[in-house]
Tab-separated table of C-alpha atoms and ligand atoms in Angstrom:
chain	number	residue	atom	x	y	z
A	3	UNK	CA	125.108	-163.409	-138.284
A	4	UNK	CA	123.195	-161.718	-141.217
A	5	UNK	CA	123.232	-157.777	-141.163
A	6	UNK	CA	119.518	-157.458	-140.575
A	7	UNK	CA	120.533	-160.315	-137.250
A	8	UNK	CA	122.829	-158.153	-135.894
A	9	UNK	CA	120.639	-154.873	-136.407
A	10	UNK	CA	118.371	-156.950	-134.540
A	11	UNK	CA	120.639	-158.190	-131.486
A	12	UNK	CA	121.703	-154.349	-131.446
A	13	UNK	CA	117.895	-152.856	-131.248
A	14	UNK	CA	117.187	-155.521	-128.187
A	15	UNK	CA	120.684	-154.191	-126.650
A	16	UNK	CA	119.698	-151.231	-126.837
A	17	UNK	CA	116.354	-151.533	-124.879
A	18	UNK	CA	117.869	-154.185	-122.559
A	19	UNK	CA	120.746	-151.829	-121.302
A	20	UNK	CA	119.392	-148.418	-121.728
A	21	UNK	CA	121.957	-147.656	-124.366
A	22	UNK	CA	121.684	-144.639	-126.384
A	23	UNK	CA	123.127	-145.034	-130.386
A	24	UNK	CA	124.269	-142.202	-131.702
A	25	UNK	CA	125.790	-141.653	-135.441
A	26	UNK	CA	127.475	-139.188	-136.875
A	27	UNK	CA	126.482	-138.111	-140.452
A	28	UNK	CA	129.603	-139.888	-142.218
A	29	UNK	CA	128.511	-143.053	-140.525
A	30	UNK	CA	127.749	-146.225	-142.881
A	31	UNK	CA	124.115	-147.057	-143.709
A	32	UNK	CA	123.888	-150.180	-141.531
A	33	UNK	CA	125.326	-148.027	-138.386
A	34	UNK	CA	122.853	-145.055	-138.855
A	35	UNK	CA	120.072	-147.579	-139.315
A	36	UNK	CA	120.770	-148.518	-135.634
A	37	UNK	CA	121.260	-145.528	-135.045
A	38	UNK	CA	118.717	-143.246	-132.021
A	39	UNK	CA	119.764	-139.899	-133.709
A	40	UNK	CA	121.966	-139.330	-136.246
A	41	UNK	CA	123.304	-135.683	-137.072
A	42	UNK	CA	126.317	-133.206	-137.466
A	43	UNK	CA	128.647	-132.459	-134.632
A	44	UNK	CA	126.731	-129.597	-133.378
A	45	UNK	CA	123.272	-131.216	-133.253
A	46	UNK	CA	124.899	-134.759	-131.438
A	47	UNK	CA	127.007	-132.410	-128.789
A	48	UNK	CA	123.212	-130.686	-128.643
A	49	UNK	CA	121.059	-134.125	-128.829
A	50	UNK	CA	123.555	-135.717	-125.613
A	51	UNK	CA	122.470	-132.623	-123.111
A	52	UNK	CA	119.038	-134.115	-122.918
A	53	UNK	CA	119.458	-137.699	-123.129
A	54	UNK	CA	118.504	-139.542	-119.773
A	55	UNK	CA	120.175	-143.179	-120.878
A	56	UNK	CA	123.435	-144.397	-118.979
A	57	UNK	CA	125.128	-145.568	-121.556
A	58	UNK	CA	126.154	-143.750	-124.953
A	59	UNK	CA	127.865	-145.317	-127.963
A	60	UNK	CA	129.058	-142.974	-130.361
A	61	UNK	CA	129.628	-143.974	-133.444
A	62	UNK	CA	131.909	-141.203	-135.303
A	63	UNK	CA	135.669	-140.297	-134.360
A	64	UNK	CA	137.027	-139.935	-130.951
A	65	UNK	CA	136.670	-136.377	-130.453
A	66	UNK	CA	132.908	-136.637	-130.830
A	67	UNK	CA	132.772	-139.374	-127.935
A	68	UNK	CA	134.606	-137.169	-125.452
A	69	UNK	CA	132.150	-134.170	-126.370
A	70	UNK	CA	129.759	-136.870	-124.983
A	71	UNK	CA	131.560	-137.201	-121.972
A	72	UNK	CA	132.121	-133.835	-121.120
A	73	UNK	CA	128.458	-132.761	-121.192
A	74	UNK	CA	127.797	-135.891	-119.883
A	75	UNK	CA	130.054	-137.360	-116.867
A	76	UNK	CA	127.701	-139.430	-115.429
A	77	UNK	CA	127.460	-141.785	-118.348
A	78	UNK	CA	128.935	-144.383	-119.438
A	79	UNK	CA	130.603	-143.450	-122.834
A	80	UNK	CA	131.705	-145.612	-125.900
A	81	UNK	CA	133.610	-145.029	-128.496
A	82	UNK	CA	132.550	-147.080	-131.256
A	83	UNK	CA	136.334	-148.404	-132.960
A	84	UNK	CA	139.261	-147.390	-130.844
A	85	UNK	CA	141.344	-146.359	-134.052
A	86	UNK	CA	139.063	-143.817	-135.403
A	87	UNK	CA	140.752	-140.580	-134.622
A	88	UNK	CA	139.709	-137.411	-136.497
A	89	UNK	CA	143.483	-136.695	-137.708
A	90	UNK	CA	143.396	-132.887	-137.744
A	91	UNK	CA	141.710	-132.874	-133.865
A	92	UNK	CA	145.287	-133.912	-132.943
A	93	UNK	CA	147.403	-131.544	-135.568
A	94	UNK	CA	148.048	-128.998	-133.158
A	95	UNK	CA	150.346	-129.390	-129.903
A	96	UNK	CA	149.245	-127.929	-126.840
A	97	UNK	CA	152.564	-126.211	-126.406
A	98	UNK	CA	152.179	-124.149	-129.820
A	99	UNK	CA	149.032	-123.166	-128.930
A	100	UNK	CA	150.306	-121.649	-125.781
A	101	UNK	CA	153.082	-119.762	-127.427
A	102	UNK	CA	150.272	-118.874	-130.343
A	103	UNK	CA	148.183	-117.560	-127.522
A	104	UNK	CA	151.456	-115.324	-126.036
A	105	UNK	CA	151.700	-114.168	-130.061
A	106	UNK	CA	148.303	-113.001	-129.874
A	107	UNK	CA	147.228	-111.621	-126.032
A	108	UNK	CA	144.028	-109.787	-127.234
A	109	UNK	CA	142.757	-112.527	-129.467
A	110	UNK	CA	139.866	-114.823	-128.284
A	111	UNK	CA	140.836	-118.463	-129.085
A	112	UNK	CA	138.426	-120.274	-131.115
A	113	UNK	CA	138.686	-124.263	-131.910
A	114	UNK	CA	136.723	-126.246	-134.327
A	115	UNK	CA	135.195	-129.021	-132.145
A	116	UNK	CA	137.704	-131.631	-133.900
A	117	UNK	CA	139.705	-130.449	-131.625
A	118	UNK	CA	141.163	-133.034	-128.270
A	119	UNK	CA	139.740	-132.677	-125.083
A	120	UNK	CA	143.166	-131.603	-123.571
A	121	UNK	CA	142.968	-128.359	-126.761
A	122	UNK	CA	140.248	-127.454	-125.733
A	123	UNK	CA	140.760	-126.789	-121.889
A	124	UNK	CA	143.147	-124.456	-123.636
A	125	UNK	CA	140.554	-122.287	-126.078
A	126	UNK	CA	137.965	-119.468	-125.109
A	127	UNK	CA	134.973	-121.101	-127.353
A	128	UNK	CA	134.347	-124.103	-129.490
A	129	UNK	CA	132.381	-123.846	-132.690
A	130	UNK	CA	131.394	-126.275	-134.978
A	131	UNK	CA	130.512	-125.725	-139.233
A	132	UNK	CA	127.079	-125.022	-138.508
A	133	UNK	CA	127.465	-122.797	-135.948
A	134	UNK	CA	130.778	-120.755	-136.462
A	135	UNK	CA	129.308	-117.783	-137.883
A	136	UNK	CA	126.997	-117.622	-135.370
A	137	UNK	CA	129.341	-117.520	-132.413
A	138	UNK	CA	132.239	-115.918	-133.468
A	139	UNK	CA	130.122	-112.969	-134.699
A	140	UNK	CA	128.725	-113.121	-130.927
A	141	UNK	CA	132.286	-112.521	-129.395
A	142	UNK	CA	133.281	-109.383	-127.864
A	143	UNK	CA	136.529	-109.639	-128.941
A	144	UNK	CA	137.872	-108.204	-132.474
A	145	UNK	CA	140.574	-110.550	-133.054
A	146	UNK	CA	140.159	-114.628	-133.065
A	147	UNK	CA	142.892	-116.981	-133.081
A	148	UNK	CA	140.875	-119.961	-135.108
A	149	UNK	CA	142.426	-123.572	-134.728
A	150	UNK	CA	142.794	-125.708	-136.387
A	151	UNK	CA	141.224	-125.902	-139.779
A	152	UNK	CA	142.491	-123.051	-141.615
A	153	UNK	CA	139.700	-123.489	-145.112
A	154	UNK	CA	136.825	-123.427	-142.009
A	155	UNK	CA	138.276	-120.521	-141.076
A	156	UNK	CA	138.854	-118.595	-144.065
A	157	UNK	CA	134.853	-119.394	-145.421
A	158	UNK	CA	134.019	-117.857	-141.799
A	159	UNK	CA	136.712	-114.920	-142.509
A	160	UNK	CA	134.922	-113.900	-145.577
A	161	UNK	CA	131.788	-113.925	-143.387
A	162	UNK	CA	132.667	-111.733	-140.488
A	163	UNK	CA	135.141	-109.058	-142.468
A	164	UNK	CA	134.508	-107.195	-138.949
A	165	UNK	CA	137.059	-109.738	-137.232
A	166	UNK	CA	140.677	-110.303	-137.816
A	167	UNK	CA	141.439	-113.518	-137.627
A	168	UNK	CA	144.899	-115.515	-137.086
A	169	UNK	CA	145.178	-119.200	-138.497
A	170	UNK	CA	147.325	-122.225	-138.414
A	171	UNK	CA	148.315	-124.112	-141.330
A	172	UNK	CA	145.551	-127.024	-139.823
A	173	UNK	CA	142.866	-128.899	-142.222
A	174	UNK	CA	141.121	-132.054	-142.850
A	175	UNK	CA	143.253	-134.945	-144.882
A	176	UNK	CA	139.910	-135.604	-146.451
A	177	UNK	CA	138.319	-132.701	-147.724
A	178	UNK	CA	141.505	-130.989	-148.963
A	179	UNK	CA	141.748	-133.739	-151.657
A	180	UNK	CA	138.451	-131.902	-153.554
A	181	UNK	CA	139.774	-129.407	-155.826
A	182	UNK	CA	138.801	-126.762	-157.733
A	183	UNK	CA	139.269	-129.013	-160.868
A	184	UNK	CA	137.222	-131.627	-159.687
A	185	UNK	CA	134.324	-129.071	-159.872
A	186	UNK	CA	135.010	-127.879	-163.244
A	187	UNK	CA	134.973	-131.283	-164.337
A	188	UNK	CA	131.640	-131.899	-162.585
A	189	UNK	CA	129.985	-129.110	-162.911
A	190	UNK	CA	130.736	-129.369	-166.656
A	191	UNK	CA	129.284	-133.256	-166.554
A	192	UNK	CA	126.354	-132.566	-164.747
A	193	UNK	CA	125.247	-128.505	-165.648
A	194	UNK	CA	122.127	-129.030	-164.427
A	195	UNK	CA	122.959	-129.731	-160.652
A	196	UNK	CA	123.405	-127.534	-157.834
A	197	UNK	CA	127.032	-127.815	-155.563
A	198	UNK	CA	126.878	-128.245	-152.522
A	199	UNK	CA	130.235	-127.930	-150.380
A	200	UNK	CA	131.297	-128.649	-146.377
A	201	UNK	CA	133.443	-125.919	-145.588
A	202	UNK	CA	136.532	-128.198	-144.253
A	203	UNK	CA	137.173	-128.008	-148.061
A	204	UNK	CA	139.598	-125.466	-149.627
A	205	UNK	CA	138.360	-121.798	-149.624
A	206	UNK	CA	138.555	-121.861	-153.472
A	207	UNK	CA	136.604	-124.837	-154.122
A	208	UNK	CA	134.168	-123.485	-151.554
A	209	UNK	CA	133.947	-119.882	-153.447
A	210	UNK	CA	132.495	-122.438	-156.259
A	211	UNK	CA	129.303	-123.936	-154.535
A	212	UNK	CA	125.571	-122.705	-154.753
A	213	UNK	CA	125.369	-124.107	-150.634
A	214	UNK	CA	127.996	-124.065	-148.206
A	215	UNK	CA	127.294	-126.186	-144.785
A	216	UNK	CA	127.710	-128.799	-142.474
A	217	UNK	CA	127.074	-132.451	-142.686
A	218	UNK	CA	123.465	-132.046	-141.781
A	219	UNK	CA	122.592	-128.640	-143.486
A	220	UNK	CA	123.603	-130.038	-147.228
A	221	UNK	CA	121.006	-133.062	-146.421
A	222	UNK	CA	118.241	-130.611	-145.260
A	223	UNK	CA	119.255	-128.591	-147.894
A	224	UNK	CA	119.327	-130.925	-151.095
A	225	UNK	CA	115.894	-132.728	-149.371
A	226	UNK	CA	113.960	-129.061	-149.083
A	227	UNK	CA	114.904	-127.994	-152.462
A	228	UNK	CA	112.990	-128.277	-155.555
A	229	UNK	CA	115.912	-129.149	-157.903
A	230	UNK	CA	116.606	-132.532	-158.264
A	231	UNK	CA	120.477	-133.244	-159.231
A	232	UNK	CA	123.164	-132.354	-156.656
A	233	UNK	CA	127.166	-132.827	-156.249
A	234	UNK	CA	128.123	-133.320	-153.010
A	235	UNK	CA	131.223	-131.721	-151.729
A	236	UNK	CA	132.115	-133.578	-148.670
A	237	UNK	CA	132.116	-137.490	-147.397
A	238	UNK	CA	130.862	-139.951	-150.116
A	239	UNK	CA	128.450	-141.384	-147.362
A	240	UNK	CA	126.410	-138.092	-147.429
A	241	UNK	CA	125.322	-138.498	-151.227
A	242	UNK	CA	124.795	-142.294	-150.550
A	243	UNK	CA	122.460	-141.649	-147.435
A	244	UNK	CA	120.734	-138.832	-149.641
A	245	UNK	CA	119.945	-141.241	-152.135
A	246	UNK	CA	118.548	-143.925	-149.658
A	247	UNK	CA	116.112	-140.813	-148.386
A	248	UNK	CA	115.383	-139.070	-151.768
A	249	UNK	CA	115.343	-141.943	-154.722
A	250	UNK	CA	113.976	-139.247	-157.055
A	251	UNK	CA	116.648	-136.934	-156.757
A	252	UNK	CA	120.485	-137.984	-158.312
A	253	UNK	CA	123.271	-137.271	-155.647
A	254	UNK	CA	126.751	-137.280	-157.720
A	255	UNK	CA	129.971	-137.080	-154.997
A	256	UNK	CA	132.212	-134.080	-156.304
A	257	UNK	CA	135.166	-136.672	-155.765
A	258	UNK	CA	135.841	-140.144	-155.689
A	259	UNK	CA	138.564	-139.553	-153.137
A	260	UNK	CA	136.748	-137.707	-150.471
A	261	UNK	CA	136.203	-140.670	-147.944
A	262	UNK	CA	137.384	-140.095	-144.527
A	263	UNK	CA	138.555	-143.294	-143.511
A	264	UNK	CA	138.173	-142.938	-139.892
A	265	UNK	CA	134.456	-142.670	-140.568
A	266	UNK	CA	134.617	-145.816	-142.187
A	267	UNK	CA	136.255	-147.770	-139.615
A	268	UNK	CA	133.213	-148.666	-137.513
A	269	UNK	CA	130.964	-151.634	-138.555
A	270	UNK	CA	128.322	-153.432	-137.219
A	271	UNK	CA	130.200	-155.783	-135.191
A	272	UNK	CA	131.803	-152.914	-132.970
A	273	UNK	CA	128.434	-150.721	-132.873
A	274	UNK	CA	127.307	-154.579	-131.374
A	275	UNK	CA	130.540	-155.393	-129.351
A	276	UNK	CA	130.008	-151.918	-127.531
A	277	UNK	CA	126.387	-152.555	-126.853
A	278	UNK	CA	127.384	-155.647	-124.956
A	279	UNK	CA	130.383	-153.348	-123.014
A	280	UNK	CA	132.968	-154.492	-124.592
A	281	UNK	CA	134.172	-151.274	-126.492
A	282	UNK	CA	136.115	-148.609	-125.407
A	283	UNK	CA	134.719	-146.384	-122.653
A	284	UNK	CA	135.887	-142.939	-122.490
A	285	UNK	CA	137.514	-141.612	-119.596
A	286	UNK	CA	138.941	-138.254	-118.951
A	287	UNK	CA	140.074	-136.706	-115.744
A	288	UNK	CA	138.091	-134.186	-114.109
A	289	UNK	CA	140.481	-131.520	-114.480
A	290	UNK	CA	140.554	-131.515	-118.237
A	291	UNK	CA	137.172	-132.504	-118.416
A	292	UNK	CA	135.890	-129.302	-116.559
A	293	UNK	CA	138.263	-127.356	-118.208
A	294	UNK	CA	137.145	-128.526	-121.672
A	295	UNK	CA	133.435	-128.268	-120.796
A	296	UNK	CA	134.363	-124.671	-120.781
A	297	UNK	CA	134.557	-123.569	-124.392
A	298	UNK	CA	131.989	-126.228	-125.020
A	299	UNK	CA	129.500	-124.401	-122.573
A	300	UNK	CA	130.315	-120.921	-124.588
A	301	UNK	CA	129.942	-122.837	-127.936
A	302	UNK	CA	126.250	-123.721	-126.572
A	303	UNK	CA	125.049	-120.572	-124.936
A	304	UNK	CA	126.348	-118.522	-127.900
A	305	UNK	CA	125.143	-120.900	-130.222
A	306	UNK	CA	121.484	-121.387	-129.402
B	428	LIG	P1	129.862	-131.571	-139.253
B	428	LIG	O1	129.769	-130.780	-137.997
B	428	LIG	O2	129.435	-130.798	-140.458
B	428	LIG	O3	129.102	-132.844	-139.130
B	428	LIG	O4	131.379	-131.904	-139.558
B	428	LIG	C1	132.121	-132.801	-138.811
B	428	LIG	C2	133.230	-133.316	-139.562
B	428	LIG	O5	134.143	-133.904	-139.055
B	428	LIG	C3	133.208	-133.076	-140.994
B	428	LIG	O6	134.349	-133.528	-141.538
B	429	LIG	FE1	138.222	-135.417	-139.283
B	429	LIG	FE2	138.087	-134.808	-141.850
B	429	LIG	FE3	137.284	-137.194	-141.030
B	429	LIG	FE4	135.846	-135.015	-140.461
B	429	LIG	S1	136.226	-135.871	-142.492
B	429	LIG	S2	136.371	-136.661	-139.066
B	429	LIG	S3	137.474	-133.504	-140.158
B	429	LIG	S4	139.361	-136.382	-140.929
């Protein structure tokens, strides 16, 4: 089968089973073509709450499917590749989290949403990059124990100096590869453009950019502004999809090396083998579900 053949099985899959496609950001062109709504992982966990089809493929990393399942129980859920983990939703062990949480009684415990499922029945709120600063300035409580990206966590830090925070040495394999080199050397090739950064990476190359945000606020971003050369601090796939959408801009990645691989693992034929029912469907208990829908609740109330 061609590309534009399977795109085409998929579409008629889609109608014929009442599936719903969803794509995160990082996803390849072909997928998000497919794709019924493609966004960051606040707007997807947002997007599922109102979706009426009874079946979901995600196409991202694990974590992102079982969001789906939590707010959503009643569907069926796919995860588009089995492999694709987000590595750094699995760094921290439940245990040390407990024992963090006995270090730190009066704290309210705050996980990024690459968190597991079985984390977060463990945490007081979830946030996500475009909505951190939002909700943790919400909280009644002073101090937040943040897990487990630590740069995340330092950008929202030097946000809310009202809080004290706690961290663990957590981050994303991907984005700490950018350094603060890799801007000089950009910003020195291209003087013209503006940087704009995800805040997974480190809190000095962040301190560097003219924009800091998630996946989809550095598209709205670079597509609303009137300049017209950007570097792109986060996933090559977001300058390649900005390029697609704005051909009279230039879109320069900050870093050859920032590819998350996980991302990169689903293709066509899985987005396809899942329409047909094939993929992996998501199941979680109903204890940890409920308890996980928790902090995903708070994330959404105090998150608007
Ligand atoms: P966003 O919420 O910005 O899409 O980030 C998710 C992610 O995993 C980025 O690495
Ligand atoms: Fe996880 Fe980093 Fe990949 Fe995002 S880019 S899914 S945080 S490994």
């Amino acid at each position: 089968m061609t590309i534009l053949e399977m795109q085409k099985e998929i579409l008629r899959l889609k109608k014929q089973r009442n599936i719903l496609v969803l794509a995160h950001s990082y996803q390849r062109r072909e997928v998000v073509e497919v794709a019924d709504y493609t966004g960051d992982s606040y707007a997807l966990a947002r997007y599922v709450q109102n979706a009426t089809a009874e079946n979901v493929v995600m196409c991202g990393v694990r974590f992102m499917a079982e969001t789906v399942k939590i707010l959503s129980p009643e569907k069926k859920v796919y995860l588009s590749h089995a492999e694709a983990g987000c590595p750094m939703a699995e760094q921290l062990d439940p245990e040390l989290l407990i024992s963090l949480k006995q270090q730190y009684p009066s704290a309210a415990v705050a996980a990024y949403i690459n968190t597991t499922a079985e984390l977060k029945t463990l945490c007081d709120v979830c946030v996500t990059s475009s909505s951190a600063e939002r909700i943790l300035s919400k909280l009644p409580q002073k101090e937040i124990l943040f897990i487990p990206d630590i740069n995340l966590g330092r950008y929202i830090e030097s946000k809310l100096p009202e809080k004290k925070f706690h961290f663990i040495q957590g981050g994303c394999p991907t984005h700490v590869r950018a350094t603060a080199q890799d801007v000089a050397r950009m910003r020195e090739l291209y003087p013209d453009a503006l940087f704009l950064v995800h805040p997974e990476c480190r809190f000095e190359v962040v301190q560097k950019a003219d924009y800091v945000g998630s996946t989809s606020g550095i598209m709205d971003y670079a597509k609303q502004s009137a300049a017209t050369e950007f570097i792109i601090g986060t996933d090559n796939s977001i300058a390649e999809h900005l390029q697609y959408e704005c051909p009279q801009k230039k879109f320069y990645p900050l870093s050859k090396d920032l590819v998350c691989h996980n991302m990169k693992l689903t293709t066509l034929p899985d987005v396809l083998n899942c329409c047909t029912g094939e993929g992996e469907e998501i199941t979680l208990s109903e204890e940890v579900r409920f308890a996980a829908k928790q902090c995903i609740d708070r994330m959404i109330e105090l998150g608007g």
